[in-house]
Structures are given as C-alpha cells and as structure tokens.
Tab-separated table of N, CA and C in Angstrom:
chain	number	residue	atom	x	y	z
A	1	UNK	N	1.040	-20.264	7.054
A	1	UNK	CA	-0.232	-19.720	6.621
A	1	UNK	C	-0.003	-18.770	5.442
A	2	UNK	N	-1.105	-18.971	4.657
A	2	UNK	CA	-0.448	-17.878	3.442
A	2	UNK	C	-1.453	-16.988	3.632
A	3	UNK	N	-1.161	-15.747	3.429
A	3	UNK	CA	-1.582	-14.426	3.751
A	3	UNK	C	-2.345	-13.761	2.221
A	4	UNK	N	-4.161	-13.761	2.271
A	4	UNK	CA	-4.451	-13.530	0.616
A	4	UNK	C	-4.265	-11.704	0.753
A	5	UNK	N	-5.331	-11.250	-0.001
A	5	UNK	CA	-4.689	-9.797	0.007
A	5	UNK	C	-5.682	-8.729	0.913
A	6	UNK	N	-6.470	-9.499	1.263
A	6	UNK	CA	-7.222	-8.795	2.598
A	6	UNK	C	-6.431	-8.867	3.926
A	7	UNK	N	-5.603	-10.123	3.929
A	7	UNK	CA	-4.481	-9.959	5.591
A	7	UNK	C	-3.864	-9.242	5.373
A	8	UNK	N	-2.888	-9.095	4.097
A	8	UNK	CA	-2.613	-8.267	4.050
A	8	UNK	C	-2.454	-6.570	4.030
A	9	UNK	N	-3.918	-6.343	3.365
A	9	UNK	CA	-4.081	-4.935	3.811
A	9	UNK	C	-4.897	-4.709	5.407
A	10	UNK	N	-5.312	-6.061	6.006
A	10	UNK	CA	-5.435	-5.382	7.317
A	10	UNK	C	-4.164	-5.436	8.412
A	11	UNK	N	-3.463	-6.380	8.004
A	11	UNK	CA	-1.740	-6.293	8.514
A	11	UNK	C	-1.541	-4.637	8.799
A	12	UNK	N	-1.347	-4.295	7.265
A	12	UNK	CA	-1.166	-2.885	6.946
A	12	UNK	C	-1.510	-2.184	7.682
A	13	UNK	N	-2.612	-2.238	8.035
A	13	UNK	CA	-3.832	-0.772	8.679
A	13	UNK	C	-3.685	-1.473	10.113
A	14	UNK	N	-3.335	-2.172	10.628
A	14	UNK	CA	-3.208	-2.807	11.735
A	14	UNK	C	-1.954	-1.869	12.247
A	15	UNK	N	-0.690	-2.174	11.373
A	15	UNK	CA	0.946	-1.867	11.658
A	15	UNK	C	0.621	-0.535	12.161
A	16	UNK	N	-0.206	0.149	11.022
A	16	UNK	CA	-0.252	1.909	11.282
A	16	UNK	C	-1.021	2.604	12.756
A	17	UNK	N	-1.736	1.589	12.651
A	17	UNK	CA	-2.570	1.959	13.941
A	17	UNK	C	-3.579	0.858	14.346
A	18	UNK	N	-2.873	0.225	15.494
A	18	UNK	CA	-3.598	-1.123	15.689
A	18	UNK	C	-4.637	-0.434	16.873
A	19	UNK	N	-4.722	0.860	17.124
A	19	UNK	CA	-6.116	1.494	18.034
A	19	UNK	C	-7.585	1.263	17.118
A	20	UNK	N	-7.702	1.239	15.552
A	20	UNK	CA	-8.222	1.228	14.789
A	20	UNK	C	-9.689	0.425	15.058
A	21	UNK	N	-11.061	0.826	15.581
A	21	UNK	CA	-11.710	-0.313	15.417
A	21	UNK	C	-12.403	-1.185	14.568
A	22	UNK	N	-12.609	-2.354	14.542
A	22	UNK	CA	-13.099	-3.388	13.691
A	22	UNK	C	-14.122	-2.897	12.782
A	23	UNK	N	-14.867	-1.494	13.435
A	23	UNK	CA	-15.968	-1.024	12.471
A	23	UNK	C	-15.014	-0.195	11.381
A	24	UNK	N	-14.049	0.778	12.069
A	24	UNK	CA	-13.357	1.384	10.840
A	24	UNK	C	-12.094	0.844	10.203
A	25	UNK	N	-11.989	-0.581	10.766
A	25	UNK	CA	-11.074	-1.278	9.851
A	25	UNK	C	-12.115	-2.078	8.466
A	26	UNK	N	-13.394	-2.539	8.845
A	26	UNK	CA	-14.464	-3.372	8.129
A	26	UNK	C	-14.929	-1.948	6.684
A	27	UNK	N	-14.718	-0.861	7.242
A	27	UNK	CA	-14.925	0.235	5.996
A	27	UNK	C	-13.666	0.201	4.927
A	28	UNK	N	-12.504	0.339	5.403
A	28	UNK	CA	-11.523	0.308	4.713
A	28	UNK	C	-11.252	-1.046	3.767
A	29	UNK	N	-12.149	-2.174	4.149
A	29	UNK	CA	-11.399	-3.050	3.507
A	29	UNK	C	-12.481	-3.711	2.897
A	30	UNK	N	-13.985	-2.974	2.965
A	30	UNK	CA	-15.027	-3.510	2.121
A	30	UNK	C	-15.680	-4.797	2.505
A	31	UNK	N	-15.335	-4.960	4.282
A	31	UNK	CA	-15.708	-6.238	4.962
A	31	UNK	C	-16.844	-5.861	6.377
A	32	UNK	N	-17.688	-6.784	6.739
A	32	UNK	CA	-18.213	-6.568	7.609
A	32	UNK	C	-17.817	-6.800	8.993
A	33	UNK	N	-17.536	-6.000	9.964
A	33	UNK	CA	-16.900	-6.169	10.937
A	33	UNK	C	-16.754	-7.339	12.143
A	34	UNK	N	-17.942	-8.395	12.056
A	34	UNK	CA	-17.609	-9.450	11.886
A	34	UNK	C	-15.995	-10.376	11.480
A	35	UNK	N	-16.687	-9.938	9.759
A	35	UNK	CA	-15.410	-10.859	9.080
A	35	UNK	C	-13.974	-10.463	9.406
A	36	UNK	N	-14.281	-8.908	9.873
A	36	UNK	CA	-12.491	-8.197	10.075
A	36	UNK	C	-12.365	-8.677	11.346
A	37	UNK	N	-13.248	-8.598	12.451
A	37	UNK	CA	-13.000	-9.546	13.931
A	37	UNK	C	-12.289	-10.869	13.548
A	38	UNK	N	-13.000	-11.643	12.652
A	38	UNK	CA	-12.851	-12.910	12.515
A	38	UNK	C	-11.232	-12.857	12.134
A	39	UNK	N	-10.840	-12.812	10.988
A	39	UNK	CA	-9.407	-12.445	10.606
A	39	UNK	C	-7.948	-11.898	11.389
A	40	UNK	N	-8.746	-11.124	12.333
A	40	UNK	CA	-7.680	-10.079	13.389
A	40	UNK	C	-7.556	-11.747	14.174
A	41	UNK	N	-8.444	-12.039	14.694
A	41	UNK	CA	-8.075	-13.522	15.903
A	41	UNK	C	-7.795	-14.629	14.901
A	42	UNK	N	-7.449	-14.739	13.745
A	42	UNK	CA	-7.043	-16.040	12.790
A	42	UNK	C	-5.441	-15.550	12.798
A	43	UNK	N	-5.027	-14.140	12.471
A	43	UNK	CA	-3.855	-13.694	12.504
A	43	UNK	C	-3.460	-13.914	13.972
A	44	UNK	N	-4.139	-13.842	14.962
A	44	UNK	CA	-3.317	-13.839	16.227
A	44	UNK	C	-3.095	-15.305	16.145
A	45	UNK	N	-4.044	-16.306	16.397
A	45	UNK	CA	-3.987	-17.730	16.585
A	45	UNK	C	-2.638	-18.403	16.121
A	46	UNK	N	-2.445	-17.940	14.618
A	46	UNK	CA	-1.824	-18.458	13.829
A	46	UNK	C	-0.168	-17.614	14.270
A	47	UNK	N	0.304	-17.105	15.117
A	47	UNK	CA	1.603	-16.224	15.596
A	47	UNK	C	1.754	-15.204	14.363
A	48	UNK	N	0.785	-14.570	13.165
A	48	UNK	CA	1.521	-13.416	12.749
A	48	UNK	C	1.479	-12.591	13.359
A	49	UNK	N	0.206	-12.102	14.001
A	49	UNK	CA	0.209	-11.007	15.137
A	49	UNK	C	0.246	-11.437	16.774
A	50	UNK	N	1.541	-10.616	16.947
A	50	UNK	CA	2.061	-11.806	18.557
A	50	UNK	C	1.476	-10.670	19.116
A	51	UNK	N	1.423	-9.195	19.344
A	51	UNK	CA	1.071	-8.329	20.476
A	51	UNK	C	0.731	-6.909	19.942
A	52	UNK	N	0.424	-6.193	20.724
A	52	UNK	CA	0.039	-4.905	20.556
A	52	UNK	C	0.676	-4.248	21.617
A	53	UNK	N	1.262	-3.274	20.947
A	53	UNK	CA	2.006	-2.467	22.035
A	53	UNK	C	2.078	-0.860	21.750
A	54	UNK	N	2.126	-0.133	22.514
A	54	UNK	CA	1.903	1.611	22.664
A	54	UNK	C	3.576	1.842	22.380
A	55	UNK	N	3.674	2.901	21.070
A	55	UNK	CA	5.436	2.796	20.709
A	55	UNK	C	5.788	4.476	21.053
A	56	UNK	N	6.431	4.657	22.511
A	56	UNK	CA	6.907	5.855	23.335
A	56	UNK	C	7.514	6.839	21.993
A	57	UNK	N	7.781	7.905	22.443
A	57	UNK	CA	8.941	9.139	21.969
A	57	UNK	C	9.771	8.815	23.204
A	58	UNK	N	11.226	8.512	22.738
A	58	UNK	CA	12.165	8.282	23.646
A	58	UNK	C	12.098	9.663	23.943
A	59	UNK	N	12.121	10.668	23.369
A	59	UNK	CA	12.842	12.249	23.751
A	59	UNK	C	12.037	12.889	24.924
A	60	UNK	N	10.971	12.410	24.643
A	60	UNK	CA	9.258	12.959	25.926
A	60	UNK	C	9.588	12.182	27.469
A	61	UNK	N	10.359	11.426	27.343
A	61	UNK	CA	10.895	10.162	28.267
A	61	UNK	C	11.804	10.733	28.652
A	62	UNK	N	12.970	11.121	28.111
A	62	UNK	CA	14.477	10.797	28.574
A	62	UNK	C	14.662	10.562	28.395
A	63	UNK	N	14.872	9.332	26.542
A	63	UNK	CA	15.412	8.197	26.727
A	63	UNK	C	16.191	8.288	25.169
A	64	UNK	N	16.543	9.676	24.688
A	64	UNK	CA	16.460	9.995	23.636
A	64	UNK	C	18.127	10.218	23.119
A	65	UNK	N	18.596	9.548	24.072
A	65	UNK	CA	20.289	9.229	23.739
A	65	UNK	C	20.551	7.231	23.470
A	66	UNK	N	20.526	7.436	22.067
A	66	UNK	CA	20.585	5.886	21.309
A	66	UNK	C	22.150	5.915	21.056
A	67	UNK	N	22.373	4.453	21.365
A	67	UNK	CA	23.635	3.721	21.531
A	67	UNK	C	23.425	2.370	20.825
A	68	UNK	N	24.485	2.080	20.170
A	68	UNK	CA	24.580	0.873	19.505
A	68	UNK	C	26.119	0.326	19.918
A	69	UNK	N	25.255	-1.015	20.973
A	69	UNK	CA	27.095	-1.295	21.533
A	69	UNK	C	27.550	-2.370	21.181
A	70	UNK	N	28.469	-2.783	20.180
A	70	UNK	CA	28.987	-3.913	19.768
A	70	UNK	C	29.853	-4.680	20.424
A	71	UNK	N	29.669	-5.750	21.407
A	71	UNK	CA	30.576	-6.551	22.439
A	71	UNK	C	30.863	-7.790	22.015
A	72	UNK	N	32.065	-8.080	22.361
A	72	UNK	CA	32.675	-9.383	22.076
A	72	UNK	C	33.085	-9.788	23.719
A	73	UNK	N	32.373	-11.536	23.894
A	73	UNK	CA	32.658	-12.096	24.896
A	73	UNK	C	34.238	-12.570	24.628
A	74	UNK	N	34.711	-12.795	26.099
A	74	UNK	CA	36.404	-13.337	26.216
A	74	UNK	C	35.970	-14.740	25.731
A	75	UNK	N	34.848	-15.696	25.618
A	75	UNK	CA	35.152	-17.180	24.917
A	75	UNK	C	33.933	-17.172	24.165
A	76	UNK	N	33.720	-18.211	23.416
A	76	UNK	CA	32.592	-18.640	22.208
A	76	UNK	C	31.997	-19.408	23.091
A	77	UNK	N	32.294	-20.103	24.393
A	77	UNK	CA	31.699	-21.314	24.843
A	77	UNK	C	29.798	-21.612	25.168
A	78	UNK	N	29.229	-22.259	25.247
A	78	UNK	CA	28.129	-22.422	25.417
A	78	UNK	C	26.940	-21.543	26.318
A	79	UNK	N	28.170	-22.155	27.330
A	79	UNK	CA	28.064	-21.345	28.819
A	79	UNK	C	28.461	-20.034	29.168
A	80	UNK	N	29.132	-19.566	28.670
A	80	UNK	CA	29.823	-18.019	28.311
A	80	UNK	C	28.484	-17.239	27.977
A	81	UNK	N	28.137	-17.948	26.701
A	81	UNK	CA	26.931	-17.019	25.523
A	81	UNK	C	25.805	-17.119	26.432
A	82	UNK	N	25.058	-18.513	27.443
A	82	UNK	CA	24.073	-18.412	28.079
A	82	UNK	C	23.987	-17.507	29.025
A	83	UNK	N	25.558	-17.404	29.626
A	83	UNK	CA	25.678	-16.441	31.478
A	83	UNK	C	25.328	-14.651	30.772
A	84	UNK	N	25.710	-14.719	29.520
A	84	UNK	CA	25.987	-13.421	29.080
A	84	UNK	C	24.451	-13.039	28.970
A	85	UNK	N	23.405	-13.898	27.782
A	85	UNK	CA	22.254	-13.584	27.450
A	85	UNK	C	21.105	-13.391	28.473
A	86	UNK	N	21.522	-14.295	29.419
A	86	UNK	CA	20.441	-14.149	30.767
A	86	UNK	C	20.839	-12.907	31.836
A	87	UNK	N	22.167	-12.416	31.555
A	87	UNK	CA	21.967	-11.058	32.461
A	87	UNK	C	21.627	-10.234	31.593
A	88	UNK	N	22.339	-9.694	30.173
A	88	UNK	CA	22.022	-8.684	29.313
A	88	UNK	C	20.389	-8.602	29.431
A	89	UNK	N	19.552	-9.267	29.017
A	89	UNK	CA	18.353	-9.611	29.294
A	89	UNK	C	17.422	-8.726	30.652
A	90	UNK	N	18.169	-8.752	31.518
A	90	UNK	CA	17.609	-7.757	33.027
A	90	UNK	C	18.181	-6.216	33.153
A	91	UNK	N	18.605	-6.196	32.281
A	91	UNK	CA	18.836	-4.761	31.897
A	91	UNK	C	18.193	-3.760	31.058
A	92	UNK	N	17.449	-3.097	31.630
A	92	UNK	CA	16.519	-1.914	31.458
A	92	UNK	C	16.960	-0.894	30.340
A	93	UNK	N	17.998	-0.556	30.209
A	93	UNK	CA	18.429	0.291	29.195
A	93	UNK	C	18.507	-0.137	28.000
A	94	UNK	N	18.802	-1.382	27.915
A	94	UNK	CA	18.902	-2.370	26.741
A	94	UNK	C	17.366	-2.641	25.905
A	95	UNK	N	17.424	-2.087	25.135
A	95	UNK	CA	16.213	-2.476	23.942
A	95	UNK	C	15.972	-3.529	23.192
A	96	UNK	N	17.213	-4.039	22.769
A	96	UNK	CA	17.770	-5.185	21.845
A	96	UNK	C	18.987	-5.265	22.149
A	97	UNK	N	18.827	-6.820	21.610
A	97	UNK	CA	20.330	-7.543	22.080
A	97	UNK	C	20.773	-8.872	21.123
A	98	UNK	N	20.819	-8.488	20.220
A	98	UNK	CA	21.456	-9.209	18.697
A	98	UNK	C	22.455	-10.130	18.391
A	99	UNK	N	22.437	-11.806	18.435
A	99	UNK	CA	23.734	-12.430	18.607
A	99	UNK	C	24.174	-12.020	16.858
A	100	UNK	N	25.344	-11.666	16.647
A	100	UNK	CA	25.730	-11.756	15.566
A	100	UNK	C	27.342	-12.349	15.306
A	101	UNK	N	27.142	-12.102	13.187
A	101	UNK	CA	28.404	-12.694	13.046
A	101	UNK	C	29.431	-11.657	12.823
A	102	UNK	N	31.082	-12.124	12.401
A	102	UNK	CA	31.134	-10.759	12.128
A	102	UNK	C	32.305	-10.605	13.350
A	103	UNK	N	32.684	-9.071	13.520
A	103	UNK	CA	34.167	-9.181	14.026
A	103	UNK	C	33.796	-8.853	16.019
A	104	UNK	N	31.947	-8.677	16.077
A	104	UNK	CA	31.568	-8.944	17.383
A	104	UNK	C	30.498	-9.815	17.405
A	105	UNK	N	30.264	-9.995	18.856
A	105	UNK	CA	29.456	-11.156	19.135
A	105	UNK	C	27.894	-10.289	19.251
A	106	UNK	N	27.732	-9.844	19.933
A	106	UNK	CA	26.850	-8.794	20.032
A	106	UNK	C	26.617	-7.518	19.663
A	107	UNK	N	25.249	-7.091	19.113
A	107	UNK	CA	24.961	-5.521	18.800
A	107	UNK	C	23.812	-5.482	20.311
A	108	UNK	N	24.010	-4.328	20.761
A	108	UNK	CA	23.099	-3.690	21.797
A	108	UNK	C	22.555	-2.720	21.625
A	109	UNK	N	21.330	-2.288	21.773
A	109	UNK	CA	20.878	-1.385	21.077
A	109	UNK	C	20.119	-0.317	22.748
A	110	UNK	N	21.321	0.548	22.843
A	110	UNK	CA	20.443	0.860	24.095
A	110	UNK	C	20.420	2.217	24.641
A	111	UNK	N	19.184	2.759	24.908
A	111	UNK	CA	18.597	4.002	25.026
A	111	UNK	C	18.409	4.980	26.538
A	112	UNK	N	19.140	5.976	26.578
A	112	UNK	CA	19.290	6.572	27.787
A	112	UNK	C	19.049	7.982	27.902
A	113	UNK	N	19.184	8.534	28.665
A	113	UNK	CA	19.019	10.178	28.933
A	113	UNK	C	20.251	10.836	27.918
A	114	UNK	N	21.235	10.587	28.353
A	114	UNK	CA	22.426	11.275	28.050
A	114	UNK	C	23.969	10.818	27.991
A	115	UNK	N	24.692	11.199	27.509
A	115	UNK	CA	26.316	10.227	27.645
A	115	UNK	C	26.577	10.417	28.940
A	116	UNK	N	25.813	11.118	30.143
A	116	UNK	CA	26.622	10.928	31.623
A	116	UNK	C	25.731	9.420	32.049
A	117	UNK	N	24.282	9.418	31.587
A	117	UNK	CA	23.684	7.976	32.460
A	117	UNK	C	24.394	7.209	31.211
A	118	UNK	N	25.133	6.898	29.613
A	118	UNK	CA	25.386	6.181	29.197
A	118	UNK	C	27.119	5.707	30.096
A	119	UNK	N	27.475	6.570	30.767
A	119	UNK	CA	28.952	6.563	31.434
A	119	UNK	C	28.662	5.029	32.769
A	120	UNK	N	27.663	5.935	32.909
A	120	UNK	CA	26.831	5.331	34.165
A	120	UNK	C	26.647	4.112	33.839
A	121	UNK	N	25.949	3.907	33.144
A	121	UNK	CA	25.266	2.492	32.941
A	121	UNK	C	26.395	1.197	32.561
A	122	UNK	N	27.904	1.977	31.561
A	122	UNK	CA	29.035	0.727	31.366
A	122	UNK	C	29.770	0.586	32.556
A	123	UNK	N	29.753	1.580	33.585
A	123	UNK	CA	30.663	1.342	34.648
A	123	UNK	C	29.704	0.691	35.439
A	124	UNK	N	28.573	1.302	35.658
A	124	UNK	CA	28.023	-0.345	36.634
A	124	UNK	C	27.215	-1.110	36.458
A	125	UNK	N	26.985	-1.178	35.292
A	125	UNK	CA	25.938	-2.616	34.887
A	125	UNK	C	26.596	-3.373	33.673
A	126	UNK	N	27.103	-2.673	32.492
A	126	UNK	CA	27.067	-3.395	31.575
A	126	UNK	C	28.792	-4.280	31.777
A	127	UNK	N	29.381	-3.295	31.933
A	127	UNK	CA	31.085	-3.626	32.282
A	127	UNK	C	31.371	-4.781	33.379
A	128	UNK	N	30.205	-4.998	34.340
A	128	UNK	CA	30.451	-6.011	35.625
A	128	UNK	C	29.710	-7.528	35.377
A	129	UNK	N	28.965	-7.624	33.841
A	129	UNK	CA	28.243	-8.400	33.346
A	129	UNK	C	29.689	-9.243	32.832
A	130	UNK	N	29.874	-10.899	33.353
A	130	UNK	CA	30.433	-11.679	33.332
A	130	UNK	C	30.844	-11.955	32.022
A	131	UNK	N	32.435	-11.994	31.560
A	131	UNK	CA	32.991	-12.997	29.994
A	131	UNK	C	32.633	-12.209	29.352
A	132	UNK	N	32.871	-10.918	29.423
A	132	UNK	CA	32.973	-9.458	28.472
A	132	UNK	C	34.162	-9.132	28.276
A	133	UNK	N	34.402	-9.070	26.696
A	133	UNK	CA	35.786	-9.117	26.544
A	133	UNK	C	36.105	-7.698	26.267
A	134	UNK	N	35.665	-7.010	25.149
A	134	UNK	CA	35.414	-5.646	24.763
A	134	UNK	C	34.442	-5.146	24.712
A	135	UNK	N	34.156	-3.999	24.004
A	135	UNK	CA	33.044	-3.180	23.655
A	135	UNK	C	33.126	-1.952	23.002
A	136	UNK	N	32.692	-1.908	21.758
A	136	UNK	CA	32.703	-1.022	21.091
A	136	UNK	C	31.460	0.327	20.457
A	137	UNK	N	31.343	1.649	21.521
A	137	UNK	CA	30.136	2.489	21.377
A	137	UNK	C	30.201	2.930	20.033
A	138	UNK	N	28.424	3.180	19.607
A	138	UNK	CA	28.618	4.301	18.495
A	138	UNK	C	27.383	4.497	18.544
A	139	UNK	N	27.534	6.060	18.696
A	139	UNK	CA	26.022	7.138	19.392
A	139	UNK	C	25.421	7.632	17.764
A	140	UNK	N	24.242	7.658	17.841
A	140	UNK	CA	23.267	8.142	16.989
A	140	UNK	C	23.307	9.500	16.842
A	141	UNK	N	23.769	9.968	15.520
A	141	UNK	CA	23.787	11.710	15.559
A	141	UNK	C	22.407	11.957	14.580
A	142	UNK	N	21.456	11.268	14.333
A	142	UNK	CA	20.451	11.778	13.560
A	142	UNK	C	19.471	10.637	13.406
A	143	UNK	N	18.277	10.357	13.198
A	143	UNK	CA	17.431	9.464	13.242
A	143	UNK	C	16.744	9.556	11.503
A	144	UNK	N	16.742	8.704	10.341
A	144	UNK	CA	16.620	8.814	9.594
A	144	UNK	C	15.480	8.037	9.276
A	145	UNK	N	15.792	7.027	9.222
A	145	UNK	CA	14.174	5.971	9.393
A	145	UNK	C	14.305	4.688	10.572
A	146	UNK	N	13.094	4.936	11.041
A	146	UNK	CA	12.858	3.901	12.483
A	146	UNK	C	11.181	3.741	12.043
A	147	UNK	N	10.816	2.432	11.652
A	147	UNK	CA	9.605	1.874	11.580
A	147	UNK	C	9.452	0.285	11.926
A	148	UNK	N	8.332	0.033	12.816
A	148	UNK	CA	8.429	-1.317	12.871
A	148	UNK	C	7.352	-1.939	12.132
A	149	UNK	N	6.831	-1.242	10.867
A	149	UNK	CA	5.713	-1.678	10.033
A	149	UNK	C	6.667	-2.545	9.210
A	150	UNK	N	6.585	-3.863	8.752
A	150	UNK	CA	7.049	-5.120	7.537
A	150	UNK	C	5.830	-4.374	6.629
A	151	UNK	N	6.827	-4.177	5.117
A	151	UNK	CA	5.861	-4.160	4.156
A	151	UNK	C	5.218	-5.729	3.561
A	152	UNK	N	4.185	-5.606	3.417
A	152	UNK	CA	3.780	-6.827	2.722
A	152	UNK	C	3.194	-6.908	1.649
C-alpha cells in the first residue's frame, strides 16, 4: 500500500499518541472525522497499524534494570533454534529476542528490578533453557534514545 501524505501525518499523530480522538485527529489534519475514522481502519486492514498498546516506565514498575544478553546456542541445527525460540518466548523478563548474525546467535533484551533478580533469573530460567552454549551480559548505564515512533 502506498502511504500519500495524510497517512502519513496521521501515522505520525497516531505514533505520538494513539489516545488521540478522531475529532482531534480530523482538526489537525484538515479532515472530517469521518474521513480520519475511515483511514485509521484502511491502515489497520491493510497490517500498517497491527495494535495499540499503553508503553509502561520500567522504573514506576521495577523493571528499570535493562540487560542486553547476547547467547550463542551449542549447534546451528533446526531443531536446536526451534527448542530454543519456543522456550525463550515464555519468559517474562524477556522483551525481545533477536535471531542474529555475527559472533552470537541471539540478542535478548531483558528488563528486571535489579542485578540480584538479573542473578536470579540466569540461574533459573535462562541458564536451564536447553542447547545454550554461552552468554554474554551488558547492563545499560544510561538511556539515551528509546522511541518506537518510525519516521515517515
């Protein structure tokens, strides 16, 4: 689907605040709220807009100790990468879980209270997760930019 320059700026105003309603999205974009209804469900239909979701303060949580864990499985095999992706997957701490290339197989991206529940969490969940060969931590000392707005 090609996107003219009204999806685009309601993309925009969407990314920033998809609470926004159709009447004060239809002001911003010189459309009648109708036509901005109409557009918001053409973008969903069509998979650019898959969901709407409420985006936490890890720190208000607890959850404000970020980890980026780079693991390499013991084989490349098919079955290795499937047993691995379907448990990583049921794990709660885990945010993201990234096959990559490169000198590991995986980036993990995963968010906790503190380095005692991050102690916690490799000795009994992530470490007992099957055809784990290594793992390599590296903790977040500063948050510089985190946005999940795509410019368009």
């Amino acid at each position: 689907m090609n996107l003219d320059t009204i999806d685009k700026k309601l993309l925009t105003l969407l990314q920033n605040d998809a609470k926004k309603t159709t009447k004060e999205l239809s002001l911003k974009l010189n459309l009648s709220a109708t036509a901005v209804y109409e557009r918001i469900k053409k973008l969903e239909r069509e998979g650019i807009i898959e969901k709407y979701v409420a985006l936490l303060n890890r720190n208000t949580i607890n959850k404000g100790f970020l980890v980026f864990c780079h693991l390499k499985l013991v084989q490349h095999s098919k079955d290795f990468l499937n047993t691995f992706e379907s448990e990583v997957i049921k794990l709660d701490e885990v945010l993201e879980c990234h096959h990559v290339s490169g000198d590991y197989d995986y980036i993990l991206k995963i968010c906790v209270n503190n380095m005692e529940e991050y102690r916690e969490f490799m000795v009994t969940k992530l470490t007992t997760l099957q055809h784990i060969g290594s793992t390599h931590s590296t903790f977040m000392i500063g948050e510089i930019k985190n946005t999940t707005a795509f410019s368009l």
